Short mmCIF file of C-alpha atoms in Angstrom, two decimals:
data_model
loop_
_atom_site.label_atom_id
_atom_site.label_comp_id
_atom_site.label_asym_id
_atom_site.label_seq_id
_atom_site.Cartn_x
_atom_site.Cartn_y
_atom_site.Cartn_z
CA UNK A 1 46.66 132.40 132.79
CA UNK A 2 44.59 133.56 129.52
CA UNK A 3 42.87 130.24 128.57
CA UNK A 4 42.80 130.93 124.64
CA UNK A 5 46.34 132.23 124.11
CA UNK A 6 47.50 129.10 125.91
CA UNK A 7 45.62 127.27 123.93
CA UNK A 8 47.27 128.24 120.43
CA UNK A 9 50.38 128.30 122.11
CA UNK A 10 50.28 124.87 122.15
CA UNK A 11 48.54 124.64 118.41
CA UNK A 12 51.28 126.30 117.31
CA UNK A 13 53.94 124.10 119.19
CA UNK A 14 51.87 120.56 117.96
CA UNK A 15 52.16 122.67 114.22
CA UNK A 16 55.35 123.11 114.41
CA UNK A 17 56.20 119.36 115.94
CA UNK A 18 54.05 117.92 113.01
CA UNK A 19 56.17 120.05 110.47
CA UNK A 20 59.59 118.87 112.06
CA UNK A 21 58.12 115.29 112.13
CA UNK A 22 56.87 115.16 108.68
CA UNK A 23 58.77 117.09 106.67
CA UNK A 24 61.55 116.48 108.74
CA UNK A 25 62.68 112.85 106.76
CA UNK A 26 61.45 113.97 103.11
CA UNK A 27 64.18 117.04 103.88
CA UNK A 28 66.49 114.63 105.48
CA UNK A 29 65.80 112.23 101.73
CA UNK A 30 66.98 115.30 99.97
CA UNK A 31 70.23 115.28 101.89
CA UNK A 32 70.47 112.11 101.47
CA UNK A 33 70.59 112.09 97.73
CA UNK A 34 74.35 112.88 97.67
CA UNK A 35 75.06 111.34 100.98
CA UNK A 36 73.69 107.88 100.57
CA UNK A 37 72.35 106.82 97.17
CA UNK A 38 74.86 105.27 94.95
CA UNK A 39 73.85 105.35 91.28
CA UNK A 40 70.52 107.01 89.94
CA UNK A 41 68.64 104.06 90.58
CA UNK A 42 68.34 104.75 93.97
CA UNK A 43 68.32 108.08 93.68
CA UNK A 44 65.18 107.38 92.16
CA UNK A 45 63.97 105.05 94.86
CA UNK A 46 64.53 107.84 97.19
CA UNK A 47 62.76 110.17 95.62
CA UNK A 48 59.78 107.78 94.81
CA UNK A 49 59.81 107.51 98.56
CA UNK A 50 58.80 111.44 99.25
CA UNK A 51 56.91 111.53 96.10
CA UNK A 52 53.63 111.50 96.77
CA UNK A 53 53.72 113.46 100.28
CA UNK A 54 56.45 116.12 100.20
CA UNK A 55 54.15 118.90 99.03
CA UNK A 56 51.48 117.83 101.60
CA UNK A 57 54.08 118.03 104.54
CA UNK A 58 55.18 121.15 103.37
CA UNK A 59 51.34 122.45 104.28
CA UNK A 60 52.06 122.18 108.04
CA UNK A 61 54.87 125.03 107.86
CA UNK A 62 52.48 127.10 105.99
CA UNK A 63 49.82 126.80 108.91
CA UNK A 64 52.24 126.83 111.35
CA UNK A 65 53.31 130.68 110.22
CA UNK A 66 49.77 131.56 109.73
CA UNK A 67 48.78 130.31 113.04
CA UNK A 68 51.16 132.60 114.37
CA UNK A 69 50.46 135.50 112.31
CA UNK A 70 46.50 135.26 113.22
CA UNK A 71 47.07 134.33 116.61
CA UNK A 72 50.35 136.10 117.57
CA UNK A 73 50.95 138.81 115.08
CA UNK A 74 53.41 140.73 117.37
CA UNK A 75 55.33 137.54 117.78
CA UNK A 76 55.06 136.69 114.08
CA UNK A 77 56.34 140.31 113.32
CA UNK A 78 59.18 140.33 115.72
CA UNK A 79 60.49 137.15 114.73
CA UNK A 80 59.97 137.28 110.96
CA UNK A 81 61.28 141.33 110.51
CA UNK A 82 64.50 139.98 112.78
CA UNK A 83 64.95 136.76 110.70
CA UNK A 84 63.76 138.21 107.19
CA UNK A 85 67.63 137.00 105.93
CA UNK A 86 67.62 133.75 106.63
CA UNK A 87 64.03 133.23 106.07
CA UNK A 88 64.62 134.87 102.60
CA UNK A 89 67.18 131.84 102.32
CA UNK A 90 64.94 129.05 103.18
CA UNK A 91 61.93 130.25 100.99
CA UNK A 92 64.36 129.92 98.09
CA UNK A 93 66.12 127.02 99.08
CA UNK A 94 62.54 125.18 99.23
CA UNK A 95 61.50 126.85 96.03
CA UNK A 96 64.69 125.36 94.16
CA UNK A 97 63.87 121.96 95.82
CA UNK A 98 60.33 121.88 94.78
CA UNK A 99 61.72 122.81 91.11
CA UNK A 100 64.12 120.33 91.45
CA UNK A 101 61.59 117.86 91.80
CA UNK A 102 59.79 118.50 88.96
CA UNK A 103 62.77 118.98 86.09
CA UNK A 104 65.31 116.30 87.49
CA UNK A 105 63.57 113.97 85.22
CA UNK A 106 62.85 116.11 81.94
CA UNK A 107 66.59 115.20 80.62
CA UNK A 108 67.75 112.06 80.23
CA UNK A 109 71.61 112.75 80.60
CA UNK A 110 73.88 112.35 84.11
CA UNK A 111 74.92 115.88 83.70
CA UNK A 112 71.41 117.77 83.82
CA UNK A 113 70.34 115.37 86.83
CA UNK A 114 73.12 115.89 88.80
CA UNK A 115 72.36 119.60 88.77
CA UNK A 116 68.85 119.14 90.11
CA UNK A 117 70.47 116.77 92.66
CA UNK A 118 72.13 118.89 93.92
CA UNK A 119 69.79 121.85 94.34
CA UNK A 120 67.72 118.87 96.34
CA UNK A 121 70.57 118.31 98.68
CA UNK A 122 71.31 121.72 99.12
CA UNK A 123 67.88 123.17 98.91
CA UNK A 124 66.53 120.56 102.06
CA UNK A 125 69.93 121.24 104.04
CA UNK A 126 69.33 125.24 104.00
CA UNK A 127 65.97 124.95 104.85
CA UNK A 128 66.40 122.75 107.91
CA UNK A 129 68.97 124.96 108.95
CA UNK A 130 66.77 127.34 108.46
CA UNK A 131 63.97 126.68 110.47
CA UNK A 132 65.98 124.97 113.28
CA UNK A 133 67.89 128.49 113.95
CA UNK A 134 64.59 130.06 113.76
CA UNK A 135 63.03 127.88 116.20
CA UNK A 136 65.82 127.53 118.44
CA UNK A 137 66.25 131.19 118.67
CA UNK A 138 62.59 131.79 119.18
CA UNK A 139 63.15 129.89 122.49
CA UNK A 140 66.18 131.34 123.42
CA UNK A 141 66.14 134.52 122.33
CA UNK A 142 66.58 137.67 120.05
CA UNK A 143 68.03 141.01 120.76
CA UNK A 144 64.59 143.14 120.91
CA UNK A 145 63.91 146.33 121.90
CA UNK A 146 60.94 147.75 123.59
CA UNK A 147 58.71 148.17 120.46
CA UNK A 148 59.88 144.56 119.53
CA UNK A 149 62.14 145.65 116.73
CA UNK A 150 65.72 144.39 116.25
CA UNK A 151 68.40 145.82 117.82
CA UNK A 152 71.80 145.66 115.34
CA UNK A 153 72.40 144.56 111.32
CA UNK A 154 71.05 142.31 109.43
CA UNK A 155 73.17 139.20 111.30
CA UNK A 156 72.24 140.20 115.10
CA UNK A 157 70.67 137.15 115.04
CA UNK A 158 73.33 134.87 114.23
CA UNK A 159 74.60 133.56 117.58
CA UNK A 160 75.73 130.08 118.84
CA UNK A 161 72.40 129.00 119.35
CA UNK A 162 71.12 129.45 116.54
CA UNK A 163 73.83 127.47 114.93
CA UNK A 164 72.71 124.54 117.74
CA UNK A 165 69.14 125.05 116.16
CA UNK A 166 70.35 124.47 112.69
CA UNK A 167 72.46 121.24 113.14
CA UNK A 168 70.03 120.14 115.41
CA UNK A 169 67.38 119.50 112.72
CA UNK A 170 69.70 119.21 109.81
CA UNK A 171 70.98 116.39 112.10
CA UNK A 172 67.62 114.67 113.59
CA UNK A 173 66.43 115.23 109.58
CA UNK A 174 68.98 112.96 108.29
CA UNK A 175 68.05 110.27 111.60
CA UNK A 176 64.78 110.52 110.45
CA UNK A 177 65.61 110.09 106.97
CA UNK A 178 67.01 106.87 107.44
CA UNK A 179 64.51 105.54 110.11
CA UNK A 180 61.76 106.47 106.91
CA UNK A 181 63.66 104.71 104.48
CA UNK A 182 64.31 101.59 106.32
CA UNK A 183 60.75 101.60 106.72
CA UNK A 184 59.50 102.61 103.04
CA UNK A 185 61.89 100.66 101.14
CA UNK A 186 63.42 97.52 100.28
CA UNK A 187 66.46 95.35 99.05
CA UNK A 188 69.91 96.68 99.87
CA UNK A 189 68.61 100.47 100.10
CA UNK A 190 66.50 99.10 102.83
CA UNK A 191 69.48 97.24 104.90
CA UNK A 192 72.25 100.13 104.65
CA UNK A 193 69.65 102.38 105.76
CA UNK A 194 68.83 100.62 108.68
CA UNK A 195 72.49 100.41 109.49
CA UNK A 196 73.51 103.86 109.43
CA UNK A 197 70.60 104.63 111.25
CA UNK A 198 71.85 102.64 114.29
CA UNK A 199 75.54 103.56 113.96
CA UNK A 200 74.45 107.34 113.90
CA UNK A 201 71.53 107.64 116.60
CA UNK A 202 73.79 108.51 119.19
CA UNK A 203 76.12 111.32 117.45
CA UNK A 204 72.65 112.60 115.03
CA UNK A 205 70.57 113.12 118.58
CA UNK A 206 73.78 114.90 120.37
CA UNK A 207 72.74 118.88 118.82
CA UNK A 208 68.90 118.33 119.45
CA UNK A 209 69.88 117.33 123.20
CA UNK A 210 71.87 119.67 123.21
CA UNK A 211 69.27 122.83 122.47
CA UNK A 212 66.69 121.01 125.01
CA UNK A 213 68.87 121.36 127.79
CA UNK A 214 70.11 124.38 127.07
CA UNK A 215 66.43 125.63 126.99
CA UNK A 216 66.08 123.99 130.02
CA UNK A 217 69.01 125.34 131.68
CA UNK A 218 67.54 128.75 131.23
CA UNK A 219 64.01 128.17 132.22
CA UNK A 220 63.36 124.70 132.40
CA UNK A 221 60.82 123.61 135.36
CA UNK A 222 60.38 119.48 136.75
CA UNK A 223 58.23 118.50 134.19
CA UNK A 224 59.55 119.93 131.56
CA UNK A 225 63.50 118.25 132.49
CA UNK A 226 61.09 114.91 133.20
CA UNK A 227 60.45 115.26 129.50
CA UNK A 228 64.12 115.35 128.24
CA UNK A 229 64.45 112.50 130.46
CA UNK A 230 61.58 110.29 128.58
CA UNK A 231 62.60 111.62 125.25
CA UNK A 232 66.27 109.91 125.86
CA UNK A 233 64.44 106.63 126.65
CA UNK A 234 62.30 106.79 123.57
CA UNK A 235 65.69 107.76 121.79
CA UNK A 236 67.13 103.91 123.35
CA UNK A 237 63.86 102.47 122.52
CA UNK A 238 64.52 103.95 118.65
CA UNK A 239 68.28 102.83 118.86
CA UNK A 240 67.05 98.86 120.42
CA UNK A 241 64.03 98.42 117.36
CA UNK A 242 66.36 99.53 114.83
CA UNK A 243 68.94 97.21 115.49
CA UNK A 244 66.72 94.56 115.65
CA UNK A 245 65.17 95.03 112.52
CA UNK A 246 61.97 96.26 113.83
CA UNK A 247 61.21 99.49 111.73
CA UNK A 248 58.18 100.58 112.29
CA UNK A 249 58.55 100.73 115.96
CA UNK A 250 62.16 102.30 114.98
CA UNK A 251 60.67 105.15 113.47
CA UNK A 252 57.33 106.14 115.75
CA UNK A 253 59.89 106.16 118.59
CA UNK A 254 62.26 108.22 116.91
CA UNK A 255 58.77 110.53 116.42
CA UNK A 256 58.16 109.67 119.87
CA UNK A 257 61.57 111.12 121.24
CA UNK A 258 60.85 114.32 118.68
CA UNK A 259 57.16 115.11 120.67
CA UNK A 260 58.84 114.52 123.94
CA UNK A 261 61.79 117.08 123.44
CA UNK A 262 59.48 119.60 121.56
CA UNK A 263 56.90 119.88 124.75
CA UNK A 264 60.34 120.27 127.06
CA UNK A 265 61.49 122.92 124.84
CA UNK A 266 57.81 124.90 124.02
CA UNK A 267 57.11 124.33 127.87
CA UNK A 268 60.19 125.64 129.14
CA UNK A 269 59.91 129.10 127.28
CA UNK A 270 55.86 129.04 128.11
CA UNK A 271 54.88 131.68 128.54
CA UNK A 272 57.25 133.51 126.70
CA UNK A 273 56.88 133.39 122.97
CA UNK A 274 60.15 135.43 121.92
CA UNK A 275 62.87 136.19 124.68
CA UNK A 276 64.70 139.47 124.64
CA UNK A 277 68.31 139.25 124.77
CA UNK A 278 68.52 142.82 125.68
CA UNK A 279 65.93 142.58 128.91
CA UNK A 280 63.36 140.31 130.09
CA UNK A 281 61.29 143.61 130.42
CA UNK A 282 60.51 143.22 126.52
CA UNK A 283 60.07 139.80 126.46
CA UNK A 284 57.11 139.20 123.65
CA UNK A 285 54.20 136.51 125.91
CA UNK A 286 51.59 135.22 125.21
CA UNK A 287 49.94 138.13 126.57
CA UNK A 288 51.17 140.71 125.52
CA UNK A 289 51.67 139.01 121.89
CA UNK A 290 48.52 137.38 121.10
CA UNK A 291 45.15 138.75 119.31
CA UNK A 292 42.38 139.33 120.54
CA UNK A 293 39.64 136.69 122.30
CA UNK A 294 37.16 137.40 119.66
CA UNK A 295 40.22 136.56 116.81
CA UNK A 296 41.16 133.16 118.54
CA UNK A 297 37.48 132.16 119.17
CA UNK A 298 36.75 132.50 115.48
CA UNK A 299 40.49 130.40 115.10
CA UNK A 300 39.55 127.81 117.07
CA UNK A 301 36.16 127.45 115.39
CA UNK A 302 37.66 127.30 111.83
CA UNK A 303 40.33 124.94 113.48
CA UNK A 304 38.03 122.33 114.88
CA UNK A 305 36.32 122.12 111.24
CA UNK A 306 39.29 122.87 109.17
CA UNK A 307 42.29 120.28 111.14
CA UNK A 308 40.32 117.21 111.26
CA UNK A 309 39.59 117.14 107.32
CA UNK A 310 43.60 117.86 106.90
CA UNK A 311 44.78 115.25 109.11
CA UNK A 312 41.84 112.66 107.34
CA UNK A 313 43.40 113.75 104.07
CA UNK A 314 47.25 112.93 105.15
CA UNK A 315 46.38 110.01 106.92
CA UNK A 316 44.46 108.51 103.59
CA UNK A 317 47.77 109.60 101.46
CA UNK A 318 49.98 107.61 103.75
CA UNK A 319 48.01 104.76 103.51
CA UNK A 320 47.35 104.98 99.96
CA UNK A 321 51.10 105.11 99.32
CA UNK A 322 52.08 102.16 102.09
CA UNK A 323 53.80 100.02 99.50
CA UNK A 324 57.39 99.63 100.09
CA UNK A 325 59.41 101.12 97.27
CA UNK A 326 62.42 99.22 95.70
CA UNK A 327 64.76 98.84 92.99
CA UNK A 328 63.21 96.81 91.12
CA UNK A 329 60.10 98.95 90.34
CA UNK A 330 62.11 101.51 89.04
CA UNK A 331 61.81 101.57 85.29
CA UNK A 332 65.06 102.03 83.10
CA UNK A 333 65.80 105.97 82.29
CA UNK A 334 64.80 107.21 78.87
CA UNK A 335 63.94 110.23 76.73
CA UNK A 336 60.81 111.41 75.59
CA UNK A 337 59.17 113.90 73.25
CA UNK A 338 57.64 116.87 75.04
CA UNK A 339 53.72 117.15 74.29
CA UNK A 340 53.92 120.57 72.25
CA UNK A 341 56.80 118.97 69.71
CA UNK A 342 54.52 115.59 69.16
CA UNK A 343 52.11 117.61 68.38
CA UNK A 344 53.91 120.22 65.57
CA UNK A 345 55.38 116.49 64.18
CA UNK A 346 52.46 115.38 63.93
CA UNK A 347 50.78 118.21 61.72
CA UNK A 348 53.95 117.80 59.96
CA UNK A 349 53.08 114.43 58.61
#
């Protein structure tokens, strides 16, 4: 086996685990701006929650497509060309969220901020859909022809897996959501949180467990069905910490269960980087898919100096921003007088 495509095979799998683990609960806090928060109090508490780090988790989806492109541009071509709809549909849905963001509090009035609260809600549930269809169907397959090229219109790749995909990290989103803001906040937000996080464990995991086996089912290997079998434990050991009020442990098992089921899924379809539903004769491996040694020398050089200032830089965020948030920092709602106007008033007077 080629030592250096392996190797980014399973950067790009860690990339695309960190993505799912970090942005996975500030997307799942979007959601959960219509589905929890009562009043825009909390609303706000939730979002104060995200505040400082959403932009920053957002950076590992970015590397996790470039990765790809430098390191497996015939995968990255396949797979973005044959998902350029629904891709098209997350950009925008995280454009309007990261808009969202920024104007929800330019208006003081309930009207204007339920607008942007919902393009939050909707915005984070298309894009986990999203990118769990487009990961699930990267490890399950895509109907590709020879030349790696689409076979069919513009919805080929809609199937039932890549519906499983979608509700899988919509679903473990939300789970994480709530295991983050048990964690992060406090008073009553804290509590319900907590709550709903062990009511829903069980029925929230079901779609995830659901794609792992079914990756396994069609390629798994011992080790890899040894995995699903410690992520499920690490799920109890999530379900047993939350209950008992224990929320940190709660939520690195919960990330725990997450890294276990990604390397049973990632190792299952190694070395296969896109299936072919049309023949395993046009599978897309590493291979046949990656750059060349020279390309992913000069990656993993810029890597080794590059990853260790980015995950220095998160890490110092995080525990910049450790405070729990509640209620009761969140100042009362009120209007203001945009920069530009203060100033024309004031040469007024």
């Amino acid at each position: 086996m080629e030592l250096l495509p392996t190797i980014w095979f399973i950067a790009i799998a860690v990339l695309w685990t960190g993505y799912l683990f970090l942005e996975g609960f500030d997307l799942g806090v979007g959601m959960l701006m219509k589905l929890f928060a009562r009043n825009n109090t909390e609303r706000r508490v939730l979002l104060n929650t995200i505040g400082p780090v959403w932009d920053g988790n957002e950076v590992w989806l970015l590397t996790a497509g470039g990765a790809t492109f430098a390191a497996f541009p015939l995968w990255y071509a396949s797979l973005f060309s044959a998902l350029y709809l629904p891709l098209l549909l997350v950009l925008v849905a995280l454009i309007f969220r990261a808009v969202a963001f920024e104007y929800r509090g330019k208006v003081d009035t309930d009207r204007w901020r339920a607008v942007w609260d919902w393009a939050i809600a909707a915005g984070s549930l298309v894009a986990a859909f999203g990118v769990g269809a487009a990961l699930a169907l990267t490890t399950t397959g895509l109907p590709l022809n020879a030349n790696g090229d689409r076979e069919g219109g513009p919805f080929a790749w809609f199937s039932g897996y890549a519906v499983l995909g979608g509700l899988a990290v919509v679903c473990f989103s939300l789970l994480h959501a709530l295991a983050f803001l048990a964690l992060k906040t406090d008073g009553d937000i804290r509590h319900r949180a907590r709550r709903w996080f062990v009511r829903l464990l069980p029925v929230l995991l079901l779609p995830i467990a659901g794609w792992a086996i079914s990756v396994q089912l069609l390629s798994g290997e011992a080790w890899t069905i040894a995995a699903v079998a410690a992520a499920v434990v690490a799920a109890a050991f999530a379900w047993h910490f939350g209950r008992n009020g224990l929320e940190g442990r709660a939520f690195l098992s919960l990330g725990a269960f997450l890294l276990l089921g990604s390397a049973s899924i990632f190792g299952a379809a190694f070395p296969v980087v896109l299936p072919s539903t049309i023949s395993a004769d046009f599978n897309l491996t590493i291979s046949n898919a990656s750059s060349s040694d020279y390309t992913l020398g000069l990656m993993s050089i810029v890597a080794c100096v590059g990853l260790p200032l980015v995950l220095a830089y998160q890490a110092w965020t995080y525990w910049v921003f450790r405070r729990r948030v509640s209620a009761a920092h969140i100042p009362e709602a009120h209007s203001f007088l945009p920069a530009i106007a203060a100033r024309a008033l004031a040469r007024k007077d």
